[in-house]
XYZ file of N, CA and C in Angstrom:
321
model
N 130.082 30.226 53.320
C 129.734 30.573 51.994
C 129.403 32.117 52.057
N 130.339 33.016 51.176
C 130.221 34.160 51.402
C 129.149 34.924 50.619
N 128.534 34.342 49.805
C 127.255 34.921 49.164
C 126.032 33.874 49.216
N 124.904 34.061 49.524
C 123.712 33.050 49.251
C 122.435 33.980 49.314
N 121.170 33.518 48.973
C 120.075 34.077 49.171
C 119.372 33.758 50.562
N 118.959 34.745 51.117
C 118.106 34.132 52.388
C 116.991 33.056 52.200
N 116.430 33.068 51.102
C 115.565 31.897 51.018
C 115.818 30.899 50.871
N 117.260 30.486 50.810
C 117.928 29.230 50.828
C 118.271 28.514 52.262
N 118.072 29.503 53.065
C 118.188 29.211 54.330
C 116.815 28.866 55.054
N 116.933 27.561 55.597
C 115.497 27.136 56.369
C 115.239 27.645 57.728
N 113.855 28.048 57.877
C 113.518 28.478 59.201
C 113.185 27.567 60.276
N 113.827 27.669 61.328
C 113.712 26.565 62.687
C 112.901 27.470 63.561
N 112.018 26.495 64.466
C 111.043 26.778 65.416
C 111.921 27.330 66.652
N 111.496 28.643 67.120
C 112.381 29.103 68.282
C 111.153 28.728 69.439
N 111.883 27.683 70.242
C 111.358 26.922 71.134
C 110.683 27.971 72.335
N 111.325 28.980 72.743
C 110.843 29.732 73.756
C 109.547 30.641 73.315
N 109.513 30.705 72.043
C 108.643 31.586 71.395
C 107.148 30.931 71.074
N 106.331 31.877 70.824
C 104.984 31.430 70.432
C 104.753 31.950 68.860
N 104.718 30.976 68.102
C 104.525 31.078 66.618
C 105.618 31.897 66.251
N 106.723 31.754 66.131
C 108.127 32.132 66.089
C 109.047 31.348 65.531
N 109.746 31.939 64.333
C 110.636 30.980 63.816
C 112.075 32.018 63.602
N 113.094 31.103 63.108
C 114.368 31.835 62.922
C 115.281 31.505 61.963
N 115.893 32.203 61.280
C 116.926 31.591 60.237
C 118.199 32.313 60.710
N 119.288 31.534 60.745
C 120.546 31.924 61.008
C 121.295 32.348 59.583
N 121.203 33.372 59.098
C 121.729 33.764 57.876
C 123.081 33.891 57.610
N 123.724 34.256 58.435
C 125.496 34.261 58.315
C 125.927 34.136 59.764
N 127.143 33.486 59.870
C 127.957 33.258 60.976
C 129.251 33.339 60.695
N 129.761 34.814 60.934
C 131.037 35.085 60.726
C 131.945 34.903 61.863
N 133.046 35.307 61.970
C 134.023 35.175 62.874
C 133.656 36.095 64.193
N 132.919 37.433 64.023
C 132.617 38.399 64.906
C 131.214 38.285 65.102
N 130.283 38.279 64.371
C 128.958 38.344 64.355
C 128.178 37.239 63.712
N 126.869 37.203 64.155
C 125.878 36.237 63.676
C 124.679 37.213 63.015
N 124.310 36.819 61.894
C 123.102 37.675 61.508
C 121.885 36.732 61.573
N 120.885 37.093 61.962
C 119.601 36.175 62.112
C 118.482 36.906 61.594
N 117.418 36.287 61.151
C 116.180 36.911 60.866
C 114.989 36.190 61.480
N 114.133 36.727 62.160
C 113.168 36.212 62.963
C 111.799 36.578 62.192
N 110.743 35.607 62.283
C 109.706 35.668 61.995
C 108.646 35.484 62.765
N 107.770 36.454 63.311
C 106.498 36.133 64.414
C 105.436 36.168 63.557
N 104.543 35.230 63.745
C 102.907 35.273 63.035
C 102.128 35.954 63.907
N 101.202 36.471 63.114
C 100.154 37.434 64.050
C 99.628 36.494 65.322
N 99.732 37.550 66.560
C 99.222 37.153 67.597
C 100.271 36.185 68.587
N 101.719 36.211 67.810
C 102.726 35.284 68.332
C 103.694 36.288 69.181
N 104.613 35.711 69.648
C 105.513 36.616 70.246
C 106.598 35.640 71.283
N 107.584 36.509 71.784
C 108.581 35.850 72.560
C 108.245 36.610 73.925
N 108.370 35.489 75.000
C 108.161 36.040 76.273
C 109.509 37.060 76.827
N 109.289 37.467 78.092
C 110.612 38.344 78.429
C 111.583 37.482 78.638
N 112.987 37.979 78.318
C 114.250 37.159 78.644
C 115.218 38.161 78.631
N 116.400 37.480 78.929
C 117.456 38.429 79.001
C 118.752 37.497 77.965
N 119.552 38.311 77.611
C 120.876 37.760 76.938
C 122.041 38.405 77.405
N 123.124 37.752 77.108
C 124.368 38.037 77.669
C 125.223 38.875 76.399
N 124.511 39.101 75.387
C 125.059 40.020 74.121
C 124.086 40.943 74.027
N 124.555 42.157 73.586
C 123.479 43.037 72.791
C 122.917 42.642 71.573
N 121.897 43.087 71.110
C 120.972 42.829 70.022
C 120.911 44.238 69.063
N 121.354 44.096 67.703
C 121.042 45.427 66.924
C 119.901 44.586 66.043
N 118.746 45.278 65.807
C 117.715 45.212 64.950
C 117.208 45.716 64.008
N 116.773 45.475 62.798
C 116.056 46.132 61.790
C 114.878 45.738 61.512
N 113.825 46.098 61.686
C 112.434 45.806 61.357
C 112.348 45.617 59.678
N 111.985 44.522 59.325
C 111.906 44.379 57.869
C 110.235 44.581 57.420
N 109.224 43.916 58.216
C 108.088 43.688 57.756
C 107.210 43.721 59.217
N 105.806 44.308 58.969
C 104.881 44.015 60.114
C 104.982 44.984 61.182
N 104.356 44.739 62.119
C 104.283 45.896 63.179
C 104.237 44.740 64.535
N 104.971 45.345 65.502
C 104.999 44.662 66.781
C 105.133 45.865 68.063
N 104.902 45.280 69.088
C 105.366 45.862 70.265
C 106.370 45.007 70.818
N 107.623 45.984 71.222
C 108.664 45.187 71.694
C 108.768 45.885 73.444
N 109.054 45.079 74.422
C 109.232 45.619 75.597
C 110.699 45.774 75.877
N 111.307 46.817 76.306
C 112.795 46.791 76.691
C 113.206 47.394 77.946
N 113.438 46.758 79.099
C 113.625 47.369 80.326
C 112.429 48.111 80.980
N 111.204 47.348 80.724
C 110.119 47.898 81.401
C 109.182 48.938 80.556
N 109.859 49.451 79.539
C 109.301 50.415 78.639
C 108.796 49.575 77.243
N 107.521 49.741 76.733
C 107.091 49.195 75.579
C 107.063 50.300 74.501
N 107.573 49.562 73.126
C 107.817 50.610 72.045
C 106.886 49.868 71.089
N 106.516 50.628 69.916
C 105.590 50.201 68.709
C 106.664 50.329 67.644
N 107.014 48.990 66.899
C 107.936 49.252 65.808
C 107.223 48.668 64.399
N 107.760 49.214 63.459
C 107.278 49.019 62.090
C 108.372 48.878 61.071
N 108.297 48.685 60.005
C 109.299 48.570 58.863
C 110.192 49.844 58.732
N 111.563 49.624 59.027
C 112.326 50.553 59.148
C 112.780 50.998 60.590
N 111.977 50.469 61.391
C 112.447 50.869 62.879
C 113.794 50.133 63.331
N 114.884 50.863 63.842
C 115.980 50.084 64.440
C 115.814 50.057 65.747
N 116.513 48.776 66.521
C 116.174 48.688 67.867
C 117.572 48.170 68.323
N 118.028 48.751 69.489
C 119.047 48.354 70.123
C 118.553 47.703 71.570
N 118.944 46.522 71.928
C 118.818 45.921 73.044
C 120.254 45.824 73.878
N 120.477 46.392 74.966
C 121.824 46.126 75.437
C 121.927 44.731 76.250
N 123.100 44.117 76.099
C 123.340 42.905 77.095
C 122.782 43.119 78.418
N 122.033 41.919 78.935
C 121.611 41.842 80.240
C 120.171 42.729 80.608
N 119.887 43.386 79.531
C 118.448 44.011 79.820
C 117.009 43.006 79.056
N 116.300 42.957 80.192
C 115.111 42.259 79.950
C 114.254 42.870 78.671
N 113.786 41.826 77.959
C 113.052 42.331 76.592
C 111.936 41.147 76.218
N 111.113 41.468 75.475
C 109.959 40.680 75.022
C 109.397 41.256 73.491
N 108.785 40.469 72.868
C 108.219 40.746 71.540
C 106.653 40.453 71.592
N 105.969 41.109 70.842
C 104.546 40.585 70.773
C 104.043 41.167 68.971
N 103.702 40.400 68.414
C 103.201 40.935 67.002
C 101.824 41.618 67.301
N 101.497 42.799 66.933
C 100.638 43.538 67.086
C 99.781 43.798 65.708
N 100.300 43.196 64.971
C 99.535 43.553 63.395
C 98.875 42.093 62.990
N 98.344 42.135 61.733
C 97.604 41.175 60.891
C 98.622 40.414 59.959
N 99.693 40.886 59.896
C 100.707 40.032 58.935
C 102.337 39.513 59.944
N 102.710 38.756 59.377
C 104.155 38.529 59.873
C 104.854 39.636 60.260
N 105.406 39.583 61.413
C 106.334 40.382 61.992
C 107.937 39.891 61.609
N 108.663 40.576 60.725
C 110.027 39.970 60.607
C 110.889 41.163 60.907
N 112.142 40.627 61.324
C 113.254 41.472 61.689
C 114.561 40.932 61.520
N 115.635 41.569 61.128
C 117.052 41.184 61.214
C 117.416 41.414 62.763
N 118.289 40.568 63.083
C 118.951 40.647 64.512
C 120.479 40.181 64.147
N 121.230 41.400 64.622
C 122.633 40.907 64.747
C 123.135 40.990 66.144
N 124.072 39.941 66.290
C 124.664 39.793 67.427
C 126.218 39.528 67.698
N 126.926 39.665 68.556
C 128.210 39.175 68.513
C 128.362 37.927 68.660
N 129.350 37.310 68.043
C 129.645 35.912 68.325
C 130.224 35.415 69.725
N 129.798 35.567 70.785
C 130.318 35.447 72.220
C 129.126 34.302 72.884
N 129.987 33.746 73.756
C 128.889 32.666 74.546
C 127.891 33.568 75.316
């Protein structure tokens, strides 16, 4: 479907996360667009991926660890996580932390 509203896509639980859900908004031939929501106090433990992540913070505040360095992010922050780099997320605010995450469609 070329056009739809993101509210039409159900959220699914992220099993490795704590109070974390995901929507797969688009899955094109080259890229996948996902929206993550992390509730206050929730997060995702340190992990690595085989593809880069390009992210845009939509709502809330969080600390993100990338390659051993911690960054504080807020709405409007853009984040690049190179492939193979350890990273983690922790909602540091009092509201949901939401971000878009674009990744290449690779295994």
